[in-house]
Coordinates of C-alpha atoms and ligand atoms in Angstrom, one line a residue:
M16 CA 212.2 77.2 208.3
F17 CA 211.3 75.7 204.9
E18 CA 208.5 76.2 202.5
T19 CA 208.4 74.0 199.4
H20 CA 206.6 75.1 196.0
P21 CA 206.0 72.6 193.4
D22 CA 207.2 74.1 190.3
S23 CA 205.7 72.6 187.2
E24 CA 207.6 75.1 185.0
L25 CA 210.9 73.6 185.8
G26 CA 209.8 70.0 186.8
S27 CA 211.5 70.4 190.2
E28 CA 210.8 71.7 193.5
T29 CA 211.6 75.2 194.6
E30 CA 212.5 75.6 198.3
I31 CA 212.5 78.8 200.3
L32 CA 214.6 78.9 203.4
K33 CA 214.3 81.6 206.0
G34 CA 217.1 82.2 208.3
K35 CA 218.9 85.0 210.2
T36 CA 221.0 87.6 208.4
I37 CA 224.8 87.6 209.4
S38 CA 226.0 89.7 206.6
P39 CA 223.8 91.4 203.9
G40 CA 224.2 91.3 200.1
M41 CA 222.5 89.5 197.3
V42 CA 224.1 86.8 195.1
Q43 CA 223.1 83.6 193.2
G44 CA 225.2 80.5 192.9
I45 CA 225.5 76.8 193.0
V46 CA 225.2 75.2 196.4
H47 CA 228.2 73.1 197.7
V48 CA 227.2 71.2 200.7
H49 CA 230.4 70.9 203.1
H50 CA 230.2 68.3 205.8
S51 CA 232.4 69.8 208.6
F52 CA 234.8 67.7 210.4
L53 CA 234.3 70.1 213.3
D54 CA 233.1 67.5 215.6
L55 CA 235.7 65.4 217.3
P56 CA 235.0 61.8 216.6
D57 CA 232.8 60.1 219.3
I58 CA 234.9 57.1 219.6
P59 CA 235.5 54.9 222.8
P60 CA 238.3 56.1 224.9
E61 CA 241.9 54.7 224.3
A62 CA 242.9 53.2 227.5
I63 CA 246.8 53.1 228.4
S64 CA 248.8 51.6 231.1
L65 CA 250.7 53.6 233.9
N66 CA 253.8 52.9 232.0
D67 CA 252.6 54.8 229.0
V68 CA 251.7 58.1 230.8
E69 CA 255.1 59.7 230.2
K70 CA 254.9 58.7 226.5
E71 CA 251.5 60.3 226.3
F72 CA 252.7 63.5 228.0
S73 CA 255.5 63.8 225.5
R74 CA 253.0 63.2 222.5
L75 CA 250.8 66.0 224.0
N76 CA 253.8 68.3 224.5
A77 CA 255.1 67.7 221.0
A78 CA 251.6 68.3 219.5
T79 CA 251.0 71.4 221.6
T80 CA 254.5 72.9 220.4
R81 CA 253.6 72.0 216.8
V82 CA 250.1 73.6 217.0
S83 CA 251.5 76.7 218.9
D84 CA 254.2 77.1 216.1
D85 CA 251.6 76.7 213.3
L86 CA 249.4 79.4 215.0
A87 CA 252.3 81.8 215.3
A88 CA 252.9 81.3 211.6
L89 CA 249.2 81.8 210.9
V90 CA 249.2 85.0 212.9
L91 CA 251.8 86.5 210.7
R92 CA 250.4 85.1 207.5
V93 CA 246.8 86.3 208.3
A94 CA 248.0 89.7 209.3
E95 CA 249.9 90.2 206.0
E96 CA 247.2 88.6 203.6
V97 CA 243.9 89.0 205.3
D98 CA 243.7 91.4 208.2
S99 CA 245.1 92.0 211.6
S100 CA 241.9 91.6 213.6
L101 CA 241.5 88.0 212.3
A102 CA 245.2 87.6 213.2
E103 CA 244.5 88.4 216.7
V104 CA 242.0 85.6 216.8
F105 CA 244.9 83.1 216.2
G106 CA 246.9 85.0 218.8
A107 CA 244.1 84.4 221.2
H108 CA 243.9 80.8 220.1
R109 CA 247.7 80.3 221.0
L110 CA 246.9 81.7 224.5
I111 CA 244.2 79.3 224.9
L112 CA 246.5 76.4 224.0
N113 CA 249.2 77.5 226.3
D114 CA 246.8 78.2 229.2
P115 CA 248.3 76.5 232.3
A116 CA 245.0 75.5 233.6
L117 CA 244.0 73.9 230.5
R118 CA 247.4 72.1 230.1
E119 CA 247.1 70.9 233.8
E120 CA 243.6 69.5 233.2
L121 CA 244.8 67.6 230.1
R122 CA 247.7 65.9 232.2
R123 CA 245.2 65.0 234.9
E124 CA 243.0 63.4 232.5
I125 CA 245.8 61.3 231.2
T126 CA 247.1 60.3 234.8
E127 CA 243.8 60.0 236.5
N128 CA 241.8 58.2 233.9
L129 CA 244.6 56.5 232.0
V130 CA 243.6 57.6 228.6
D131 CA 245.8 58.4 225.6
A132 CA 246.5 62.1 224.7
S133 CA 244.0 62.4 221.9
T134 CA 241.2 61.0 224.2
A135 CA 242.3 63.5 227.0
V136 CA 242.0 66.4 224.3
R137 CA 238.4 65.1 223.2
H138 CA 237.2 64.9 226.9
V139 CA 238.7 68.1 228.4
F140 CA 237.9 70.3 225.4
R141 CA 234.3 69.1 225.5
R142 CA 234.1 70.0 229.3
W143 CA 235.5 73.5 228.6
E144 CA 233.3 74.0 225.7
K145 CA 230.2 73.0 227.7
R146 CA 231.2 75.5 230.4
F147 CA 231.3 78.4 227.8
L148 CA 228.2 77.2 226.2
L149 CA 226.4 77.4 229.6
M150 CA 227.4 80.9 230.0
E151 CA 224.6 83.5 229.5
S152 CA 226.3 85.9 227.1
Q153 CA 226.7 85.4 223.4
I154 CA 230.3 86.5 223.6
A155 CA 231.0 83.8 226.0
R156 CA 229.3 81.3 223.9
D157 CA 231.1 82.5 220.8
K158 CA 234.2 81.6 222.8
S159 CA 233.2 78.0 222.6
D160 CA 233.9 78.1 218.8
D161 CA 237.4 79.1 219.6
L162 CA 237.9 76.3 222.0
R163 CA 236.6 74.0 219.2
D164 CA 239.0 75.5 216.8
V165 CA 241.9 74.8 219.2
S166 CA 240.8 71.4 220.1
V167 CA 240.4 70.3 216.4
R168 CA 243.8 71.5 215.7
L169 CA 245.3 69.7 218.6
Y170 CA 243.5 66.5 218.1
N171 CA 244.5 66.6 214.4
A172 CA 248.1 67.2 215.3
L173 CA 248.1 64.1 217.7
V174 CA 246.3 61.8 215.0
G175 CA 248.4 63.0 212.1
I176 CA 245.7 64.8 210.1
T177 CA 247.1 67.6 208.2
A178 CA 244.5 68.9 205.5
N179 CA 241.4 70.9 206.0
P180 CA 238.5 69.8 203.7
L181 CA 237.7 73.4 203.0
E182 CA 240.7 73.4 200.7
E183 CA 238.6 71.3 198.4
I184 CA 235.6 73.6 198.0
P185 CA 234.9 74.8 194.5
S186 CA 235.5 78.6 194.0
G187 CA 232.5 80.7 193.4
C188 CA 230.0 78.3 195.2
V189 CA 227.4 79.0 197.8
L190 CA 228.9 77.1 200.8
A191 CA 226.2 75.3 202.9
T192 CA 227.5 73.8 206.1
S193 CA 226.6 73.3 209.7
R194 CA 229.1 76.0 211.3
L195 CA 232.4 77.5 210.6
L196 CA 235.3 78.1 212.7
P197 CA 237.4 81.1 213.0
S198 CA 240.2 79.5 211.3
D199 CA 238.1 78.3 208.4
T200 CA 238.0 82.0 207.3
I201 CA 241.5 81.7 206.0
F202 CA 240.3 79.1 203.5
L203 CA 237.4 81.2 202.4
A204 CA 239.6 84.2 202.0
D205 CA 241.7 82.3 199.5
R206 CA 238.7 81.4 197.5
S207 CA 235.9 83.4 195.9
V208 CA 232.8 81.8 197.6
A209 CA 229.7 83.7 196.6
A210 CA 227.8 83.2 200.0
V211 CA 227.7 81.2 203.1
L212 CA 224.7 79.5 204.5
L213 CA 225.0 78.1 208.1
E214 CA 222.8 75.9 210.3
Y215 CA 224.5 77.5 213.4
G216 CA 226.4 80.7 213.8
S217 CA 225.7 84.0 215.7
F218 CA 225.8 87.6 214.6
G219 CA 228.7 88.2 217.1
S220 CA 231.0 85.2 216.2
H221 CA 234.4 85.7 214.7
F222 CA 233.2 84.3 211.4
A223 CA 230.3 86.8 211.3
L224 CA 232.7 89.8 211.9
F225 CA 234.8 88.4 209.2
A226 CA 232.0 87.9 206.7
R227 CA 230.7 91.4 207.2
E228 CA 234.2 92.8 206.7
M229 CA 234.5 90.9 203.5
A230 CA 231.1 91.9 202.4
L231 CA 230.5 88.1 202.1
P232 CA 226.6 87.5 202.2
C233 CA 225.9 85.1 204.9
I234 CA 222.7 83.7 206.5
S235 CA 222.5 81.5 209.7
R236 CA 220.0 79.4 211.5
L237 CA 219.0 77.4 208.4
S238 CA 218.2 74.0 210.0
G239 CA 218.6 70.8 208.0
L240 CA 220.7 72.7 205.5
S241 CA 223.4 70.1 204.9
D242 CA 221.0 67.6 203.4
I243 CA 222.7 66.1 200.5
H244 CA 220.0 66.6 198.0
R245 CA 220.7 70.4 198.1
E246 CA 224.2 69.9 196.7
G247 CA 224.4 71.5 193.2
A248 CA 221.1 73.4 193.5
L249 CA 221.0 76.9 192.2
A250 CA 220.4 79.3 195.1
L251 CA 219.2 82.9 195.3
V252 CA 220.7 84.2 198.5
D253 CA 219.3 87.5 199.8
G254 CA 221.5 88.3 202.8
S255 CA 219.5 91.4 203.6
T256 CA 216.1 89.6 204.2
G257 CA 217.8 86.2 205.3
I258 CA 215.8 84.2 202.5
V259 CA 217.3 81.6 200.4
T260 CA 215.5 80.3 197.3
L261 CA 216.7 76.9 196.1
R262 CA 216.0 75.7 192.6
P263 CA 214.1 78.9 191.8
T264 CA 211.7 79.3 188.8
C265 CA 212.7 81.5 185.9
R266 CA 210.2 84.2 187.3
Q267 CA 211.9 84.1 190.5
I268 CA 215.5 84.5 189.0
D269 CA 214.1 87.5 186.9
Q270 CA 212.8 89.2 190.0
F271 CA 215.8 88.4 191.9
E272 CA 218.2 89.9 189.2
K273 CA 215.9 93.0 189.1
K274 CA 216.2 93.5 192.7
V275 CA 220.0 93.0 192.6
R276 CA 220.3 95.7 189.8
T277 CA 218.1 98.1 191.9
L278 CA 220.1 97.5 194.9
A279 CA 223.5 97.9 193.1
K280 CA 222.1 101.3 191.5
S281 CA 221.0 102.8 194.8
L282 CA 224.3 101.6 196.6
G283 CA 226.3 103.0 193.6
R284 CA 224.4 106.4 194.1
A285 CA 224.9 106.3 197.9
Q286 CA 228.6 105.5 197.4
A287 CA 229.1 108.3 195.0
H288 CA 228.1 110.8 197.7
A289 CA 229.5 108.9 200.6
M290 CA 232.1 111.5 201.5
E291 CA 229.7 114.3 201.4
P292 CA 227.9 115.6 204.3
A293 CA 224.3 114.3 205.1
I294 CA 221.8 117.2 205.2
T295 CA 218.1 116.6 205.6
R296 CA 215.6 118.0 203.1
D297 CA 214.7 120.6 205.8
G298 CA 218.3 121.5 206.0
V299 CA 219.6 120.0 209.2
S300 CA 223.1 118.7 209.1
I301 CA 223.3 115.2 210.7
A302 CA 226.6 113.7 211.9
V303 CA 227.2 110.1 210.7
L304 CA 229.8 108.5 212.7
A305 CA 231.2 105.0 212.9
N306 CA 230.9 102.1 215.5
V307 CA 234.4 100.5 215.7
G308 CA 236.2 97.8 217.7
F309 CA 239.3 97.0 215.6
C310 CA 241.5 99.2 213.4
Q311 CA 240.1 97.8 210.3
D312 CA 236.6 99.0 211.1
T313 CA 237.9 102.4 211.5
E314 CA 239.8 102.3 208.2
N315 CA 236.8 101.0 206.5
A316 CA 234.5 103.5 208.1
M317 CA 236.7 106.5 207.1
R318 CA 236.7 105.2 203.5
N319 CA 232.9 104.9 203.5
G320 CA 232.7 108.6 204.6
A321 CA 232.6 108.4 208.5
E322 CA 232.8 111.9 210.2
G323 CA 234.4 110.3 213.1
V324 CA 233.9 107.5 215.6
G325 CA 230.7 107.6 217.4
L326 CA 231.2 104.3 219.5
Y327 CA 234.6 102.7 220.1
R328 CA 233.8 99.5 222.0
L329 CA 236.6 99.1 224.3
E330 CA 235.8 95.3 225.2
Q331 CA 237.9 94.2 222.3
A332 CA 240.9 95.5 224.0
Y333 CA 240.1 93.5 227.0
L334 CA 238.3 90.2 226.1
G335 CA 241.4 88.6 224.6
R336 CA 243.8 89.3 227.4
L337 CA 244.6 87.0 230.3
E338 CA 245.8 90.0 232.4
P339 CA 244.4 93.5 232.8
P340 CA 246.1 95.8 230.4
S341 CA 248.2 98.8 231.8
A342 CA 247.2 102.3 230.9
E343 CA 250.0 102.3 228.4
A344 CA 249.0 99.0 226.8
L345 CA 245.4 100.4 226.5
L346 CA 246.7 103.6 225.0
A347 CA 248.7 101.7 222.3
D348 CA 245.6 99.7 221.5
M349 CA 243.5 102.8 221.1
R350 CA 246.0 104.6 219.2
Q351 CA 246.2 101.6 216.7
T352 CA 242.4 101.1 216.4
L353 CA 241.7 104.9 216.0
A354 CA 244.8 105.8 213.6
A355 CA 242.5 106.2 210.6
A356 CA 240.3 108.7 212.5
K357 CA 242.9 111.0 213.6
G358 CA 241.8 114.5 213.2
Y359 CA 238.1 113.7 213.8
S360 CA 236.2 113.4 217.0
V361 CA 236.3 110.0 218.6
V362 CA 233.9 108.7 221.2
V363 CA 235.5 106.1 223.6
R364 CA 233.0 104.1 225.4
L365 CA 234.3 102.7 229.0
L366 CA 234.5 98.9 229.3
D367 CA 231.0 97.4 229.2
V368 CA 231.5 93.9 230.7
G369 CA 230.0 91.9 233.5
A370 CA 229.2 88.5 234.4
D371 CA 227.6 88.3 230.9
K372 CA 230.9 89.2 229.2
P373 CA 233.5 87.6 231.5
L374 CA 237.0 88.6 231.9
P375 CA 239.6 86.1 232.8
F376 CA 241.2 88.1 235.4
I377 CA 238.2 89.2 237.3
E378 CA 236.3 86.7 239.6
F379 CA 232.6 87.8 238.9
A380 CA 230.1 86.7 241.2
S381 CA 227.8 84.2 239.6
E382 CA 224.5 85.9 238.9
S383 CA 221.1 84.3 238.2
N384 CA 220.2 87.0 235.9
P385 CA 223.6 88.7 234.5
A386 CA 221.7 91.0 232.2
L387 CA 220.0 92.5 235.1
G388 CA 223.1 92.3 237.3
C389 CA 226.5 93.9 237.6
R390 CA 227.5 95.1 234.1
G391 CA 228.8 98.2 232.5
V392 CA 229.3 101.3 234.8
R393 CA 228.1 99.2 237.8
I394 CA 231.3 96.9 237.4
L395 CA 233.4 100.0 237.0
K396 CA 232.1 101.4 240.3
E397 CA 233.0 98.1 241.9
Y398 CA 236.6 98.0 240.5
P399 CA 237.8 101.6 240.6
E400 CA 241.2 100.6 239.5
L401 CA 239.7 99.1 236.3
L402 CA 238.0 102.4 235.8
K403 CA 241.1 104.6 236.6
T404 CA 243.3 102.7 234.1
Q405 CA 240.9 103.4 231.3
L406 CA 240.5 107.0 232.3
R407 CA 244.3 107.5 232.4
A408 CA 244.6 106.0 228.8
I409 CA 241.6 108.1 227.5
L410 CA 243.0 111.3 229.1
A411 CA 246.5 110.5 227.4
L412 CA 244.7 110.0 224.1
S413 CA 242.9 113.2 224.5
Q414 CA 246.1 115.0 224.1
E415 CA 246.3 113.7 220.6
Y416 CA 242.7 113.1 219.6
D417 CA 239.3 115.1 220.0
V418 CA 238.1 112.4 222.5
R419 CA 234.7 112.1 224.1
L420 CA 234.1 109.6 226.9
L421 CA 230.9 107.6 227.1
I422 CA 229.7 105.7 230.2
P423 CA 227.8 102.4 229.5
M424 CA 224.6 101.1 231.1
V425 CA 223.8 104.4 233.1
T426 CA 220.7 103.8 235.2
L427 CA 221.2 106.3 238.1
A428 CA 222.5 109.9 238.4
E429 CA 225.1 108.5 240.8
D430 CA 226.6 106.2 237.9
V431 CA 227.5 109.4 236.1
M432 CA 228.7 111.2 239.3
V433 CA 231.2 108.4 240.3
V434 CA 232.8 108.4 236.7
K435 CA 232.9 112.2 236.7
K436 CA 234.5 112.4 240.0
H437 CA 237.4 110.1 239.1
L438 CA 237.7 111.9 235.8
L439 CA 238.1 115.3 237.3
A440 CA 240.4 114.0 240.0
L441 CA 242.7 112.4 237.4
C442 CA 242.6 115.7 235.2
G443 CA 243.7 117.7 238.3
E444 CA 246.5 115.1 239.1
L445 CA 247.7 115.3 235.3
N446 CA 247.2 119.1 235.1
I447 CA 244.7 118.7 232.4
T448 CA 242.6 121.9 232.3
T449 CA 239.9 120.8 229.8
P450 CA 238.5 117.5 230.5
P451 CA 237.1 115.6 227.5
Q452 CA 233.3 115.8 227.0
L453 CA 231.4 113.4 229.0
G454 CA 228.4 111.4 227.7
A455 CA 226.0 108.7 229.2
M456 CA 224.5 105.7 227.3
I457 CA 220.8 105.5 227.5
E458 CA 220.2 101.9 227.5
T459 CA 217.6 101.3 230.2
P460 CA 214.2 102.7 230.3
A461 CA 215.0 104.2 233.8
A462 CA 217.8 106.2 232.3
A463 CA 215.7 107.5 229.4
L464 CA 213.0 108.7 231.8
S465 CA 215.2 110.3 234.3
A466 CA 217.8 112.0 232.1
R467 CA 216.9 115.3 233.7
Q468 CA 218.7 114.0 237.0
F469 CA 222.0 113.7 235.4
A470 CA 221.8 116.0 232.4
G471 CA 223.7 118.7 234.3
D472 CA 226.8 116.3 234.6
V473 CA 227.0 115.4 230.9
D474 CA 227.7 117.0 227.5
F475 CA 225.8 114.6 225.4
L476 CA 223.7 111.4 225.5
S477 CA 223.8 108.4 223.2
F478 CA 221.0 105.9 222.9
G479 CA 222.0 102.2 222.9
T480 CA 218.9 100.9 221.4
N481 CA 220.1 97.2 221.4
D482 CA 220.0 97.2 225.2
L483 CA 217.3 99.7 225.5
T484 CA 215.0 97.3 223.6
Q485 CA 216.1 94.3 225.6
Y486 CA 215.2 96.0 228.8
A487 CA 212.0 97.8 227.5
F488 CA 210.6 94.6 226.2
A489 CA 212.1 92.1 228.7
A490 CA 213.5 90.2 225.7
D491 CA 217.1 88.9 225.7
R492 CA 218.7 90.3 222.6
E493 CA 220.5 87.0 221.8
N494 CA 217.6 84.7 222.4
A495 CA 215.9 83.6 219.3
A496 CA 213.0 82.3 221.1
V497 CA 211.9 85.8 222.2
E498 CA 212.8 87.5 219.0
P499 CA 209.3 88.4 218.1
Y500 CA 209.2 90.7 221.3
F501 CA 212.6 92.3 220.3
N502 CA 211.7 95.0 218.0
D503 CA 214.1 98.1 218.3
A504 CA 211.9 100.0 215.8
D505 CA 208.8 99.7 217.9
E506 CA 206.9 103.0 218.8
V507 CA 207.9 102.1 222.5
I508 CA 211.6 102.9 221.6
F509 CA 210.8 106.1 219.6
R510 CA 208.7 107.2 222.4
L511 CA 211.4 106.7 225.0
M512 CA 213.8 108.6 222.8
Q513 CA 211.3 111.5 222.3
L514 CA 210.6 111.7 226.0
T515 CA 214.1 112.1 226.7
H516 CA 214.4 114.8 224.1
D517 CA 211.4 116.6 225.5
D518 CA 213.0 116.4 229.1
V519 CA 216.4 117.7 228.1
P520 CA 216.1 119.5 224.9
E521 CA 219.4 121.3 225.5
I522 CA 221.4 118.1 225.4
P523 CA 222.9 116.8 222.0
L524 CA 221.4 113.2 221.3
S525 CA 223.2 110.6 219.4
L526 CA 222.1 107.0 218.6
C527 CA 224.7 104.2 218.4
G528 CA 222.6 101.1 218.4
E529 CA 221.8 99.0 215.4
L530 CA 218.5 101.0 214.8
A531 CA 220.8 103.8 213.5
G532 CA 222.0 101.6 210.7
R533 CA 218.4 101.0 209.1
P534 CA 217.9 103.4 206.4
E535 CA 214.1 102.9 206.5
Q536 CA 213.9 104.1 210.1
V537 CA 216.2 107.1 209.7
A538 CA 213.5 109.8 209.2
R539 CA 211.7 108.4 212.4
V540 CA 214.9 108.6 214.4
L541 CA 215.6 112.3 213.5
Q542 CA 212.1 113.2 214.4
C543 CA 212.9 112.3 217.9
G544 CA 215.6 114.9 218.2
I545 CA 218.6 112.7 217.4
R546 CA 221.3 114.6 215.3
T547 CA 224.2 112.1 215.4
L548 CA 224.1 108.7 214.3
S549 CA 226.8 106.1 214.6
V550 CA 226.7 103.0 212.5
A551 CA 229.0 100.1 211.1
G552 CA 231.2 101.5 208.4
P553 CA 229.8 99.7 205.5
L554 CA 226.3 101.2 206.2
I555 CA 227.4 104.7 206.2
P556 CA 226.7 105.5 202.5
A557 CA 223.1 104.0 202.7
V558 CA 222.3 106.0 206.0
K559 CA 223.6 109.2 204.5
E560 CA 221.4 108.8 201.6
A561 CA 218.4 108.1 203.8
I562 CA 219.1 111.3 205.8
R563 CA 219.1 113.2 202.5
H564 CA 215.6 112.1 201.8
S565 CA 214.3 112.7 205.3
N566 CA 212.9 115.7 207.3
C567 CA 213.7 116.4 210.8
L568 CA 210.4 118.2 211.6
V569 CA 207.3 116.2 211.6
S570 CA 205.3 118.9 210.3
A571 CA 207.5 119.0 207.2
V572 CA 206.7 115.4 206.5
T573 CA 203.1 115.6 206.8
K574 CA 202.7 118.8 205.0
P575 CA 201.2 118.2 201.7
Q576 CA 203.7 118.9 198.8
R577 CA 202.9 121.6 196.4
S578 CA 202.7 120.5 192.8
Ligands
LIG626 C1 223.4 99.2 222.4 O1 223.1 98.5 223.6 O2 222.6 99.6 221.6 C2 224.8 99.4 222.2 C3 225.3 100.1 221.3 O3 225.7 98.8 223.1 P1 226.2 97.3 222.7 O4 225.5 96.7 221.6 O5 227.6 97.2 222.7 O6 225.6 96.6 224.0
LIG627 MG1 224.5 98.2 225.0

């Protein structure tokens, strides 16, 4: 979205671009437009004769081996120099590259269509990418970035391209480009890029995770961004609002710098008290925990004053695998992810997948509306072995950590009962006398309005307002077209939380959706009876500070202050 403002003061045109925040932060810098080489060239197929088929197979094999070796080296280098979650991305790329089905399809493309290896790579990867792009879930669509990344590597190895143009970008620039691949992050890590502006890129992509981890401001969905006349323009990037001001006036620069100073001051204040407890004005102590998926998230969160883990999304331990992990493998993953939180309470959420977040080793039935289909606990009920493996791993972990167990996407009392039955049976089998505390995610209006029916079987409830909003407003959380309908801070959501609290006042309530991380909504959230917030690590200091300025009781807020 663009607005232009003729600016007589500078004799040039100021442009205001509005996009979607991927990673917050405010910086200014000079725009460098980077024309990505991500699209494989659209050139006519290179035909071969039957006699050349074997030669093309050998070229393909040699290129595959070279890329596979490069990726293995990259895994080690990134783990050492950047972080191990990013290294896992390249490990996953290696798995994609060596996937037998993919290799078979590439060979078939060469023999059946008599094309050279580089043409086969272009055709086959495009087909695979399309399949992922057609999938409903953002996670599946984000996978298409990984496929693109692997295809570009393989294609370049075949045609002899060795350099990445990102090696040339000036340090300290505001990088403007159409999209970035996971492997591009390695080049950005080496340079001090001030901010990244993208035409395409989703909040859940690998690059987005990396940007947030690196505290690199990033805004996406800025269409027409790579227009060459933006090269060299001064940009004020406000990653918190998603607004970019190009060629600003002196007044705009002044205002921006003032906002940066205010932000830095309040962040500094919050940071200074990050390790202290968060107590409201009316004296209520609120637990501020962390949402994590990788071990870096946990480390980062503990450094930022987390008082434990409020949501460990187990999906990360499954989505990169071609086979289901054993309980031992899962336990090893959990130990690694949670190591920094040892001694604190940790809430492990059971796997939340379905046709919207497919697993390579489960044949999910195709559903016309996966968000309303078999996902979360519904899948676990259908695949009890998948559930039992997780429960075994979690019970083993409970011998070392103060573990609580969270059930995703609860709708019916029976959803809780089934998990509890398996949990208690396994506890009996393993001679565990005190089962971990059990909690239900409240992510559907039905669960919010019927909590009384399963309250007797749980120790706590955790609101997942991302899904609760999606289901309350019938608006896909990933679909930009219905964004105006998706407002997780709407009174509707607060009312659902309040009604739940009124129905089951004895049950401790947490909130682990993105709403918990918005300082300006904290007071309203606490007034609904929520006493535990779980948020991304970097947000903890600001959330704690907001709690210190809030009251839990509505009357305390509205009561006039005595002078
Ligand atoms: C939620 O829905 O708010 C939630 C925390 O779960 P997820 O974002 O993983 O679906
Ligand atoms: Mg959810």
